[in-house]
């Protein structure tokens, strides 16, 4: 995990250097707290997918370029075989597996998200747009804008991702869900 976060941090610094921007410029442009951005760029802290998506959308670059260091190339279709999506483990709690990493100019970012159980405080994210989640395995506690919901396998939810949202695995078991970020 630590190595992946350091690689993402290097790509953030590289993007900023190439565009001749300061951390303050990126923070202002993308509506991100400057201290949070600087922590992300240090490579010593977790980097949220929502922050990466905000940066990618604002500067019109592929989210995959920041997350995985690869530019998408396919424009007709992109097939992801079971368990073979490009993945990044943001923390020991969350793992994101991209299901469309090779498709360029996509309108949505689909992921299989794995949430490990644990007694940690819930981490909240916000990002522009909307999000769809479909629970595949396990039970998930999802908090959206202060409202807590429990989702079971087969349950789905579509929500405004501008609202603070966070998730937690229940029953001491790993949860997997499909997340589509629009």
CSV table of N, CA and C in Angstrom, one decimal:
chain,number,residue,atom,x,y,z
A,1,UNK,N,0.8,-1.2,0.0
A,1,UNK,CA,0.0,0.0,0.0
A,1,UNK,C,0.9,1.3,0.0
A,2,UNK,N,1.8,1.3,0.9
A,2,UNK,CA,2.7,2.6,1.0
A,2,UNK,C,3.3,2.9,-0.3
A,3,UNK,N,3.8,1.9,-1.0
A,3,UNK,CA,4.5,2.1,-2.3
A,3,UNK,C,3.5,2.7,-3.3
A,4,UNK,N,2.3,2.2,-3.4
A,4,UNK,CA,1.3,2.7,-4.3
A,4,UNK,C,1.0,4.2,-4.0
A,5,UNK,N,0.8,4.5,-2.7
A,5,UNK,CA,0.5,5.9,-2.4
A,5,UNK,C,1.7,6.8,-2.7
A,6,UNK,N,2.9,6.3,-2.5
A,6,UNK,CA,4.1,7.1,-2.9
A,6,UNK,C,4.1,7.3,-4.4
A,7,UNK,N,3.8,6.3,-5.2
A,7,UNK,CA,3.8,6.5,-6.7
A,7,UNK,C,2.7,7.5,-7.1
A,8,UNK,N,1.5,7.4,-6.5
A,8,UNK,CA,0.5,8.4,-6.8
A,8,UNK,C,1.0,9.8,-6.4
A,9,UNK,N,1.6,9.9,-5.3
A,9,UNK,CA,2.1,11.2,-4.8
A,9,UNK,C,3.2,11.8,-5.9
A,10,UNK,N,4.0,10.9,-6.4
A,10,UNK,CA,5.0,11.3,-7.4
A,10,UNK,C,4.3,11.8,-8.6
A,11,UNK,N,3.2,11.1,-9.0
A,11,UNK,CA,2.5,11.5,-10.2
A,11,UNK,C,1.8,12.9,-10.0
A,12,UNK,N,1.3,13.1,-8.8
A,12,UNK,CA,0.7,14.4,-8.5
A,12,UNK,C,1.8,15.5,-8.6
A,13,UNK,N,2.9,15.3,-8.0
A,13,UNK,CA,4.0,16.3,-8.1
A,13,UNK,C,4.4,16.5,-9.5
A,14,UNK,N,4.5,15.4,-10.3
A,14,UNK,CA,4.9,15.5,-11.7
A,14,UNK,C,3.9,16.3,-12.5
A,15,UNK,N,2.6,16.1,-12.2
A,15,UNK,CA,1.6,16.9,-12.9
A,15,UNK,C,1.7,18.4,-12.6
A,16,UNK,N,1.9,18.6,-11.3
A,16,UNK,CA,2.0,20.0,-10.8
A,16,UNK,C,3.2,20.7,-11.4
A,17,UNK,N,4.3,20.0,-11.4
A,17,UNK,CA,5.6,20.6,-12.0
A,17,UNK,C,5.4,20.8,-13.5
A,18,UNK,N,4.8,19.9,-14.2
A,18,UNK,CA,4.7,20.0,-15.6
A,18,UNK,C,3.8,21.2,-16.0
A,19,UNK,N,2.8,21.5,-15.1
A,19,UNK,CA,1.9,22.6,-15.4
A,19,UNK,C,2.3,23.9,-14.7
A,20,UNK,N,3.5,23.8,-14.1
A,20,UNK,CA,4.1,25.0,-13.4
A,20,UNK,C,3.1,25.6,-12.4
A,21,UNK,N,2.6,24.8,-11.6
A,21,UNK,CA,1.6,25.2,-10.6
A,21,UNK,C,2.2,25.0,-9.2
A,22,UNK,N,1.7,25.8,-8.2
A,22,UNK,CA,2.0,25.6,-6.8
A,22,UNK,C,0.9,24.7,-6.2
A,23,UNK,N,1.2,24.2,-5.0
A,23,UNK,CA,0.2,23.5,-4.3
A,23,UNK,C,-1.1,24.4,-4.0
A,24,UNK,N,-0.8,25.6,-3.8
A,24,UNK,CA,-1.9,26.6,-3.5
A,24,UNK,C,-2.8,26.7,-4.8
A,25,UNK,N,-2.1,26.7,-6.0
A,25,UNK,CA,-2.9,26.8,-7.2
A,25,UNK,C,-3.8,25.7,-7.4
A,26,UNK,N,-3.3,24.5,-7.2
A,26,UNK,CA,-4.1,23.3,-7.3
A,26,UNK,C,-5.3,23.3,-6.3
A,27,UNK,N,-5.0,23.6,-5.1
A,27,UNK,CA,-6.0,23.7,-4.0
A,27,UNK,C,-7.1,24.6,-4.4
A,28,UNK,N,-6.8,25.8,-4.9
A,28,UNK,CA,-7.8,26.8,-5.3
A,28,UNK,C,-8.5,26.3,-6.5
A,29,UNK,N,-7.8,25.9,-7.5
A,29,UNK,CA,-8.5,25.4,-8.8
A,29,UNK,C,-9.4,24.3,-8.5
A,30,UNK,N,-9.1,23.3,-7.6
A,30,UNK,CA,-9.9,22.1,-7.5
A,30,UNK,C,-10.8,22.1,-6.2
A,31,UNK,N,-10.7,23.2,-5.5
A,31,UNK,CA,-11.6,23.3,-4.2
A,31,UNK,C,-11.1,22.3,-3.2
A,32,UNK,N,-9.8,22.1,-3.0
A,32,UNK,CA,-9.2,21.2,-2.1
A,32,UNK,C,-8.5,22.0,-1.0
A,33,UNK,N,-8.6,21.5,0.2
A,33,UNK,CA,-7.8,22.2,1.3
A,33,UNK,C,-6.3,22.0,0.9
A,34,UNK,N,-5.5,23.1,1.0
A,34,UNK,CA,-4.1,23.1,0.6
A,34,UNK,C,-3.3,22.2,1.5
A,35,UNK,N,-3.5,22.2,2.7
A,35,UNK,CA,-2.8,21.3,3.6
A,35,UNK,C,-3.1,19.8,3.3
A,36,UNK,N,-4.3,19.5,3.0
A,36,UNK,CA,-4.7,18.1,2.6
A,36,UNK,C,-4.0,17.7,1.3
A,37,UNK,N,-3.9,18.7,0.3
A,37,UNK,CA,-3.2,18.4,-0.9
A,37,UNK,C,-1.8,18.2,-0.7
A,38,UNK,N,-1.1,19.0,0.1
A,38,UNK,CA,0.3,18.9,0.4
A,38,UNK,C,0.6,17.6,1.1
A,39,UNK,N,-0.3,17.1,2.0
A,39,UNK,CA,-0.1,15.8,2.7
A,39,UNK,C,-0.2,14.7,1.6
A,40,UNK,N,-1.1,14.8,0.7
A,40,UNK,CA,-1.2,13.8,-0.4
A,40,UNK,C,0.0,13.8,-1.2
A,41,UNK,N,0.5,14.9,-1.6
A,41,UNK,CA,1.7,15.0,-2.4
A,41,UNK,C,3.0,14.5,-1.7
A,42,UNK,N,2.9,14.5,-0.4
A,42,UNK,CA,4.1,14.0,0.4
A,42,UNK,C,4.3,12.5,0.3
A,43,UNK,N,3.2,11.8,0.0
A,43,UNK,CA,3.3,10.3,-0.1
A,43,UNK,C,3.2,9.6,1.2
A,44,UNK,N,3.0,10.4,2.3
A,44,UNK,CA,3.0,9.8,3.6
A,44,UNK,C,1.6,9.6,4.2
A,45,UNK,N,0.6,10.0,3.4
A,45,UNK,CA,-0.8,9.9,3.9
A,45,UNK,C,-1.7,9.3,2.8
A,46,UNK,N,-2.8,8.8,3.2
A,46,UNK,CA,-3.8,8.3,2.3
A,46,UNK,C,-4.3,9.4,1.3
A,47,UNK,N,-4.5,9.0,0.1
A,47,UNK,CA,-5.0,9.9,-0.9
A,47,UNK,C,-6.4,9.5,-1.4
A,48,UNK,N,-7.4,10.3,-1.2
A,48,UNK,CA,-8.7,9.9,-1.5
A,48,UNK,C,-8.9,9.9,-3.0
A,49,UNK,N,-9.7,8.9,-3.5
A,49,UNK,CA,-10.1,8.8,-4.9
A,49,UNK,C,-10.8,10.1,-5.3
A,50,UNK,N,-11.6,10.6,-4.4
A,50,UNK,CA,-12.4,11.8,-4.7
A,50,UNK,C,-11.5,13.0,-5.0
A,51,UNK,N,-10.4,13.1,-4.2
A,51,UNK,CA,-9.4,14.2,-4.5
A,51,UNK,C,-8.8,14.0,-5.9
A,52,UNK,N,-8.4,12.8,-6.1
A,52,UNK,CA,-7.7,12.5,-7.4
A,52,UNK,C,-8.7,12.8,-8.6
A,53,UNK,N,-10.0,12.4,-8.4
A,53,UNK,CA,-11.0,12.7,-9.4
A,53,UNK,C,-11.2,14.2,-9.6
A,54,UNK,N,-11.2,15.0,-8.5
A,54,UNK,CA,-11.4,16.4,-8.7
A,54,UNK,C,-10.2,17.0,-9.5
A,55,UNK,N,-9.0,16.6,-9.2
A,55,UNK,CA,-7.8,17.1,-9.9
A,55,UNK,C,-7.9,16.6,-11.4
A,56,UNK,N,-8.2,15.4,-11.6
A,56,UNK,CA,-8.3,14.8,-13.0
A,56,UNK,C,-9.3,15.6,-13.8
A,57,UNK,N,-10.5,15.8,-13.2
A,57,UNK,CA,-11.6,16.5,-14.0
A,57,UNK,C,-11.2,17.9,-14.2
A,58,UNK,N,-10.6,18.6,-13.2
A,58,UNK,CA,-10.3,20.0,-13.4
A,58,UNK,C,-9.3,20.2,-14.5
A,59,UNK,N,-8.3,19.4,-14.5
A,59,UNK,CA,-7.2,19.6,-15.5
A,59,UNK,C,-7.3,18.7,-16.7
A,60,UNK,N,-8.5,18.1,-16.9
A,60,UNK,CA,-8.8,17.3,-18.1
A,60,UNK,C,-7.8,16.2,-18.4
A,61,UNK,N,-7.5,15.4,-17.3
A,61,UNK,CA,-6.6,14.3,-17.6
A,61,UNK,C,-7.3,13.0,-17.1
A,62,UNK,N,-6.9,11.9,-17.5
A,62,UNK,CA,-7.5,10.6,-17.1
A,62,UNK,C,-7.2,10.3,-15.6
A,63,UNK,N,-8.2,10.0,-14.9
A,63,UNK,CA,-8.1,9.5,-13.5
A,63,UNK,C,-7.0,8.4,-13.4
A,64,UNK,N,-7.0,7.5,-14.4
A,64,UNK,CA,-6.1,6.4,-14.4
A,64,UNK,C,-4.6,6.9,-14.4
A,65,UNK,N,-4.4,8.0,-15.1
A,65,UNK,CA,-3.0,8.5,-15.2
A,65,UNK,C,-2.5,8.8,-13.8
A,66,UNK,N,-3.4,9.4,-12.9
A,66,UNK,CA,-3.0,9.7,-11.5
A,66,UNK,C,-2.9,8.4,-10.7
A,67,UNK,N,-4.0,7.6,-10.8
A,67,UNK,CA,-4.1,6.4,-9.9
A,67,UNK,C,-3.1,5.3,-10.3
A,68,UNK,N,-3.0,5.0,-11.6
A,68,UNK,CA,-2.2,3.9,-12.0
A,68,UNK,C,-1.0,4.2,-12.9
A,69,UNK,N,-0.8,5.4,-13.3
A,69,UNK,CA,0.3,5.8,-14.1
A,69,UNK,C,0.2,5.4,-15.6
A,70,UNK,N,-1.0,5.1,-16.0
A,70,UNK,CA,-1.2,4.6,-17.4
A,70,UNK,C,-2.4,5.4,-18.0
A,71,UNK,N,-2.2,5.8,-19.3
A,71,UNK,CA,-3.2,6.5,-20.0
A,71,UNK,C,-4.1,5.5,-20.7
A,72,UNK,N,-5.4,5.7,-20.6
A,72,UNK,CA,-6.3,4.7,-21.3
A,72,UNK,C,-6.2,4.9,-22.8
A,73,UNK,N,-6.4,3.8,-23.5
A,73,UNK,CA,-6.1,3.8,-24.9
A,73,UNK,C,-7.3,3.3,-25.8
A,74,UNK,N,-8.2,2.5,-25.2
A,74,UNK,CA,-9.3,1.9,-25.9
A,74,UNK,C,-10.5,2.9,-26.1
A,75,UNK,N,-11.1,2.9,-27.2
A,75,UNK,CA,-12.3,3.8,-27.4
A,75,UNK,C,-13.5,3.0,-27.9
A,76,UNK,N,-13.4,1.7,-28.3
A,76,UNK,CA,-14.5,0.9,-28.7
A,76,UNK,C,-15.1,0.1,-27.5
A,77,UNK,N,-14.2,-0.6,-26.8
A,77,UNK,CA,-14.6,-1.3,-25.6
A,77,UNK,C,-13.3,-1.6,-24.8
A,78,UNK,N,-13.5,-1.9,-23.5
A,78,UNK,CA,-12.4,-2.4,-22.7
A,78,UNK,C,-12.9,-3.5,-21.8
A,79,UNK,N,-12.4,-4.7,-21.9
A,79,UNK,CA,-12.8,-5.8,-21.2
A,79,UNK,C,-11.9,-6.0,-19.9
A,80,UNK,N,-12.6,-6.2,-18.8
A,80,UNK,CA,-11.8,-6.5,-17.6
A,80,UNK,C,-12.3,-7.9,-17.1
A,81,UNK,N,-11.4,-8.8,-17.1
A,81,UNK,CA,-11.8,-10.2,-16.6
A,81,UNK,C,-11.9,-10.2,-15.1
A,82,UNK,N,-12.6,-11.1,-14.6
A,82,UNK,CA,-12.8,-11.2,-13.1
A,82,UNK,C,-11.5,-11.2,-12.4
A,83,UNK,N,-11.4,-10.3,-11.4
A,83,UNK,CA,-10.2,-10.2,-10.6
A,83,UNK,C,-9.0,-9.6,-11.2
A,84,UNK,N,-9.1,-9.1,-12.5
A,84,UNK,CA,-7.9,-8.6,-13.2
A,84,UNK,C,-7.9,-7.1,-13.4
A,85,UNK,N,-8.8,-6.4,-12.8
A,85,UNK,CA,-8.8,-4.9,-12.9
A,85,UNK,C,-7.5,-4.3,-12.3
A,86,UNK,N,-7.1,-3.2,-12.8
A,86,UNK,CA,-5.9,-2.5,-12.2
A,86,UNK,C,-6.4,-2.1,-10.8
A,87,UNK,N,-5.6,-2.3,-9.8
A,87,UNK,CA,-6.0,-2.0,-8.5
A,87,UNK,C,-5.0,-1.1,-7.7
A,88,UNK,N,-5.6,-0.4,-6.8
A,88,UNK,CA,-4.8,0.4,-5.9
A,88,UNK,C,-5.4,0.3,-4.5
A,89,UNK,N,-4.5,0.0,-3.5
A,89,UNK,CA,-4.9,-0.2,-2.1
A,89,UNK,C,-4.6,1.1,-1.5
A,90,UNK,N,-5.6,2.0,-1.2
A,90,UNK,CA,-5.4,3.3,-0.7
A,90,UNK,C,-4.9,3.2,0.8
A,91,UNK,N,-5.5,2.3,1.5
A,91,UNK,CA,-5.2,2.1,2.9
A,91,UNK,C,-5.4,0.6,3.2
A,92,UNK,N,-5.1,0.2,4.4
A,92,UNK,CA,-5.3,-1.2,4.7
A,92,UNK,C,-6.8,-1.5,4.8
A,93,UNK,N,-7.7,-0.5,4.7
A,93,UNK,CA,-9.1,-0.6,4.8
A,93,UNK,C,-9.8,-0.7,3.5
A,94,UNK,N,-9.3,0.1,2.5
A,94,UNK,CA,-10.0,0.2,1.2
A,94,UNK,C,-9.1,-0.2,0.1
A,95,UNK,N,-9.6,-1.0,-0.8
A,95,UNK,CA,-8.9,-1.3,-2.1
A,95,UNK,C,-9.8,-1.0,-3.2
A,96,UNK,N,-9.3,-0.3,-4.2
A,96,UNK,CA,-10.1,0.0,-5.4
A,96,UNK,C,-9.6,-0.8,-6.6
A,97,UNK,N,-10.5,-1.5,-7.3
A,97,UNK,CA,-10.1,-2.2,-8.6
A,97,UNK,C,-10.8,-1.5,-9.7
A,98,UNK,N,-10.1,-0.9,-10.6
A,98,UNK,CA,-10.8,-0.2,-11.7
A,98,UNK,C,-11.3,-1.2,-12.7
A,99,UNK,N,-12.5,-1.0,-13.2
A,99,UNK,CA,-13.1,-1.9,-14.2
A,99,UNK,C,-13.1,-1.3,-15.6
A,100,UNK,N,-12.5,-0.1,-15.7
A,100,UNK,CA,-12.5,0.5,-17.1
A,100,UNK,C,-11.2,1.3,-17.3
A,101,UNK,N,-10.2,0.9,-16.7
A,101,UNK,CA,-8.9,1.6,-16.7
A,101,UNK,C,-8.4,1.9,-18.1
A,102,UNK,N,-8.7,1.0,-19.0
A,102,UNK,CA,-8.1,1.2,-20.4
A,102,UNK,C,-9.0,2.0,-21.4
A,103,UNK,N,-10.2,2.4,-20.9
A,103,UNK,CA,-11.1,3.0,-21.8
A,103,UNK,C,-11.0,4.6,-21.7
A,104,UNK,N,-10.6,5.2,-22.8
A,104,UNK,CA,-10.4,6.6,-22.8
A,104,UNK,C,-11.7,7.4,-22.9
A,105,UNK,N,-11.7,8.6,-22.3
A,105,UNK,CA,-12.8,9.6,-22.4
A,105,UNK,C,-14.1,9.0,-21.8
A,106,UNK,N,-14.0,8.2,-20.8
A,106,UNK,CA,-15.2,7.6,-20.3
A,106,UNK,C,-15.9,8.6,-19.4
A,107,UNK,N,-17.2,8.4,-19.3
A,107,UNK,CA,-18.1,9.3,-18.6
A,107,UNK,C,-18.3,8.9,-17.1
A,108,UNK,N,-17.9,7.7,-16.8
A,108,UNK,CA,-18.0,7.2,-15.4
A,108,UNK,C,-16.8,6.4,-15.0
A,109,UNK,N,-16.5,6.3,-13.7
A,109,UNK,CA,-15.4,5.5,-13.2
A,109,UNK,C,-16.0,4.4,-12.4
A,110,UNK,N,-16.0,3.1,-13.0
A,110,UNK,CA,-16.5,2.0,-12.2
A,110,UNK,C,-15.4,1.3,-11.5
A,111,UNK,N,-15.6,0.9,-10.2
A,111,UNK,CA,-14.6,0.2,-9.4
A,111,UNK,C,-15.3,-0.9,-8.6
A,112,UNK,N,-14.6,-2.0,-8.3
A,112,UNK,CA,-14.9,-2.9,-7.3
A,112,UNK,C,-14.2,-2.4,-6.1
A,113,UNK,N,-14.9,-2.1,-5.0
A,113,UNK,CA,-14.3,-1.6,-3.8
A,113,UNK,C,-14.4,-2.7,-2.7
A,114,UNK,N,-13.2,-2.9,-2.1
A,114,UNK,CA,-13.2,-3.9,-1.0
A,114,UNK,C,-12.9,-3.1,0.3
A,115,UNK,N,-13.8,-3.3,1.3
A,115,UNK,CA,-13.6,-2.6,2.6
A,115,UNK,C,-13.4,-3.7,3.6
A,116,UNK,N,-12.3,-3.6,4.3
A,116,UNK,CA,-11.9,-4.5,5.3
A,116,UNK,C,-12.6,-4.1,6.7
A,117,UNK,N,-12.9,-5.1,7.5
A,117,UNK,CA,-13.5,-4.8,8.8
A,117,UNK,C,-12.5,-4.2,9.7
A,118,UNK,N,-13.0,-3.5,10.7
A,118,UNK,CA,-12.1,-2.9,11.7
A,118,UNK,C,-12.8,-1.9,12.6
A,119,UNK,N,-12.2,-1.5,13.6
A,119,UNK,CA,-12.8,-0.6,14.6
A,119,UNK,C,-12.2,0.8,14.4
A,120,UNK,N,-12.1,1.2,13.1
A,120,UNK,CA,-11.5,2.6,12.9
A,120,UNK,C,-12.7,3.6,12.7
A,121,UNK,N,-12.4,4.8,12.9
A,121,UNK,CA,-13.5,5.8,12.7
A,121,UNK,C,-13.7,5.9,11.2
A,122,UNK,N,-15.0,6.2,10.8
A,122,UNK,CA,-15.4,6.3,9.4
A,122,UNK,C,-14.7,7.5,8.8
A,123,UNK,N,-14.1,7.3,7.6
A,123,UNK,CA,-13.5,8.4,6.8
A,123,UNK,C,-14.5,8.9,5.8
A,124,UNK,N,-14.7,10.2,5.7
A,124,UNK,CA,-15.7,10.8,4.8
A,124,UNK,C,-15.0,11.4,3.6
A,125,UNK,N,-15.7,11.3,2.5
A,125,UNK,CA,-15.2,11.9,1.2
A,125,UNK,C,-16.4,12.8,0.7
A,126,UNK,N,-16.0,13.7,-0.2
A,126,UNK,CA,-17.0,14.4,-1.0
A,126,UNK,C,-16.4,14.6,-2.3
A,127,UNK,N,-17.1,14.6,-3.4
A,127,UNK,CA,-16.6,14.9,-4.7
A,127,UNK,C,-17.8,15.3,-5.6
A,128,UNK,N,-17.5,16.0,-6.7
A,128,UNK,CA,-18.5,16.4,-7.6
A,128,UNK,C,-19.2,15.3,-8.2
A,129,UNK,N,-20.5,15.5,-8.5
A,129,UNK,CA,-21.2,14.5,-9.3
A,129,UNK,C,-22.1,13.6,-8.4
A,130,UNK,N,-22.2,12.4,-8.9
A,130,UNK,CA,-23.1,11.4,-8.3
A,130,UNK,C,-22.3,10.1,-8.2
A,131,UNK,N,-22.9,9.2,-7.4
A,131,UNK,CA,-22.3,7.8,-7.2
A,131,UNK,C,-23.3,6.8,-7.1
A,132,UNK,N,-23.0,5.6,-7.6
A,132,UNK,CA,-23.9,4.4,-7.5
A,132,UNK,C,-23.1,3.3,-6.8
A,133,UNK,N,-23.7,2.7,-5.8
A,133,UNK,CA,-23.0,1.6,-5.1
A,133,UNK,C,-24.0,0.4,-5.1
A,134,UNK,N,-23.5,-0.8,-5.4
A,134,UNK,CA,-24.2,-2.1,-5.4
A,134,UNK,C,-23.4,-3.0,-4.5
A,135,UNK,N,-23.9,-3.5,-3.4
A,135,UNK,CA,-23.2,-4.4,-2.5
A,135,UNK,C,-23.2,-5.8,-3.1
A,136,UNK,N,-22.0,-6.4,-3.2
A,136,UNK,CA,-21.9,-7.7,-3.8
A,136,UNK,C,-21.8,-8.7,-2.6
A,137,UNK,N,-20.9,-8.5,-1.7
A,137,UNK,CA,-20.8,-9.4,-0.5
A,137,UNK,C,-20.6,-8.6,0.7
A,138,UNK,N,-21.1,-9.1,1.8
A,138,UNK,CA,-21.0,-8.5,3.1
A,138,UNK,C,-22.1,-7.5,3.4
A,139,UNK,N,-22.0,-6.9,4.6
A,139,UNK,CA,-23.0,-5.8,4.9
A,139,UNK,C,-22.2,-4.5,5.1
A,140,UNK,N,-22.7,-3.5,4.6
A,140,UNK,CA,-22.1,-2.2,4.6
A,140,UNK,C,-22.9,-1.1,5.3
A,141,UNK,N,-22.2,-0.4,6.2
A,141,UNK,CA,-22.8,0.8,6.8
A,141,UNK,C,-22.3,2.0,6.0
A,142,UNK,N,-23.3,2.7,5.4
A,142,UNK,CA,-23.0,3.8,4.5
A,142,UNK,C,-23.6,5.0,5.2
A,143,UNK,N,-22.8,6.1,5.4
A,143,UNK,CA,-23.3,7.3,5.9
A,143,UNK,C,-23.3,8.4,4.8
A,144,UNK,N,-24.4,9.0,4.6
A,144,UNK,CA,-24.5,10.0,3.5
A,144,UNK,C,-25.1,11.3,4.1
A,145,UNK,N,-24.4,12.3,4.2
A,145,UNK,CA,-24.9,13.6,4.7
A,145,UNK,C,-25.5,13.4,6.1
A,146,UNK,N,-24.9,12.6,6.9
A,146,UNK,CA,-25.4,12.4,8.3
A,146,UNK,C,-26.4,11.3,8.5
A,147,UNK,N,-27.0,10.8,7.4
A,147,UNK,CA,-27.9,9.7,7.5
A,147,UNK,C,-27.2,8.3,7.3
A,148,UNK,N,-27.4,7.4,8.3
A,148,UNK,CA,-26.7,6.1,8.2
A,148,UNK,C,-27.7,5.1,7.7
A,149,UNK,N,-27.2,4.3,6.7
A,149,UNK,CA,-28.0,3.3,6.0
A,149,UNK,C,-27.2,2.0,6.1
A,150,UNK,N,-27.9,0.8,6.2
A,150,UNK,CA,-27.2,-0.5,6.1
A,150,UNK,C,-27.6,-1.1,4.8
A,151,UNK,N,-26.6,-1.5,4.1
A,151,UNK,CA,-26.9,-2.2,2.8
A,151,UNK,C,-26.4,-3.6,2.9
A,152,UNK,N,-27.3,-4.5,2.4
A,152,UNK,CA,-27.0,-5.9,2.3
A,152,UNK,C,-26.7,-6.4,0.9
A,153,UNK,N,-26.2,-7.6,0.7
A,153,UNK,CA,-25.9,-8.0,-0.6
A,153,UNK,C,-27.1,-7.9,-1.5
A,154,UNK,N,-26.8,-7.3,-2.7
A,154,UNK,CA,-27.9,-7.0,-3.7
A,154,UNK,C,-28.5,-5.6,-3.5
A,155,UNK,N,-28.3,-5.0,-2.4
A,155,UNK,CA,-28.9,-3.6,-2.2
A,155,UNK,C,-28.0,-2.6,-3.0
A,156,UNK,N,-28.7,-1.6,-3.5
A,156,UNK,CA,-27.9,-0.5,-4.2
A,156,UNK,C,-28.4,0.8,-3.8
A,157,UNK,N,-27.6,1.8,-4.0
A,157,UNK,CA,-28.0,3.2,-3.7
A,157,UNK,C,-27.3,4.1,-4.7
A,158,UNK,N,-28.0,5.1,-5.1
A,158,UNK,CA,-27.6,6.2,-6.0
A,158,UNK,C,-27.7,7.5,-5.2
A,159,UNK,N,-26.6,8.3,-5.1
A,159,UNK,CA,-26.6,9.5,-4.3
A,159,UNK,C,-25.8,10.6,-4.8
A,160,UNK,N,-26.0,11.8,-4.3
A,160,UNK,CA,-25.3,13.0,-4.6
A,160,UNK,C,-24.0,12.9,-3.8
A,161,UNK,N,-22.9,12.8,-4.5
A,161,UNK,CA,-21.6,12.6,-3.9
A,161,UNK,C,-21.0,13.9,-3.4
A,162,UNK,N,-21.7,15.0,-3.6
A,162,UNK,CA,-21.2,16.3,-3.0
A,162,UNK,C,-21.5,16.2,-1.5
A,163,UNK,N,-22.3,15.3,-1.0
A,163,UNK,CA,-22.6,15.2,0.4
A,163,UNK,C,-21.5,14.3,1.0
A,164,UNK,N,-21.1,14.7,2.3
A,164,UNK,CA,-20.0,13.8,2.9
A,164,UNK,C,-20.6,12.4,3.0
A,165,UNK,N,-19.7,11.5,2.6
A,165,UNK,CA,-20.1,10.1,2.6
A,165,UNK,C,-19.0,9.2,3.1
A,166,UNK,N,-19.3,8.2,3.8
A,166,UNK,CA,-18.3,7.2,4.3
A,166,UNK,C,-18.9,5.9,4.5
A,167,UNK,N,-18.0,4.8,4.6
A,167,UNK,CA,-18.5,3.5,4.7
A,167,UNK,C,-17.7,2.7,5.7
A,168,UNK,N,-18.3,1.6,6.1
A,168,UNK,CA,-17.7,0.7,7.1
A,168,UNK,C,-18.3,-0.7,6.9
A,169,UNK,N,-17.4,-1.7,7.0
A,169,UNK,CA,-17.8,-3.1,6.9
A,169,UNK,C,-18.4,-3.5,8.2
A,170,UNK,N,-19.5,-4.2,8.2
A,170,UNK,CA,-20.2,-4.7,9.4
A,170,UNK,C,-19.9,-6.2,9.7
A,171,UNK,N,-20.2,-6.6,10.8
A,171,UNK,CA,-20.2,-8.0,11.2
A,171,UNK,C,-18.8,-8.6,11.2
A,172,UNK,N,-17.7,-7.8,11.2
A,172,UNK,CA,-16.4,-8.3,11.2
A,172,UNK,C,-16.0,-9.0,10.0
A,173,UNK,N,-16.7,-8.7,8.9
A,173,UNK,CA,-16.5,-9.4,7.6
A,173,UNK,C,-16.1,-8.3,6.5
A,174,UNK,N,-15.3,-8.8,5.5
A,174,UNK,CA,-15.0,-7.9,4.4
A,174,UNK,C,-16.2,-7.7,3.5
A,175,UNK,N,-16.3,-6.5,3.0
A,175,UNK,CA,-17.4,-6.1,2.1
A,175,UNK,C,-16.8,-5.8,0.7
A,176,UNK,N,-17.5,-6.2,-0.3
A,176,UNK,CA,-17.2,-5.8,-1.7
A,176,UNK,C,-18.4,-5.2,-2.3
A,177,UNK,N,-18.2,-4.1,-3.0
A,177,UNK,CA,-19.3,-3.5,-3.7
A,177,UNK,C,-18.8,-2.8,-5.0
A,178,UNK,N,-19.8,-2.7,-5.9
A,178,UNK,CA,-19.5,-2.0,-7.2
A,178,UNK,C,-19.8,-0.5,-6.9
A,179,UNK,N,-18.8,0.3,-7.2
A,179,UNK,CA,-19.0,1.8,-7.1
A,179,UNK,C,-18.8,2.4,-8.5
A,180,UNK,N,-19.8,3.1,-8.9
A,180,UNK,CA,-19.7,3.9,-10.2
A,180,UNK,C,-19.8,5.3,-9.9
A,181,UNK,N,-18.7,6.0,-10.1
A,181,UNK,CA,-18.6,7.5,-9.8
A,181,UNK,C,-18.8,8.2,-11.1
A,182,UNK,N,-19.8,9.1,-11.1
A,182,UNK,CA,-20.2,9.8,-12.3
A,182,UNK,C,-19.9,11.3,-12.1
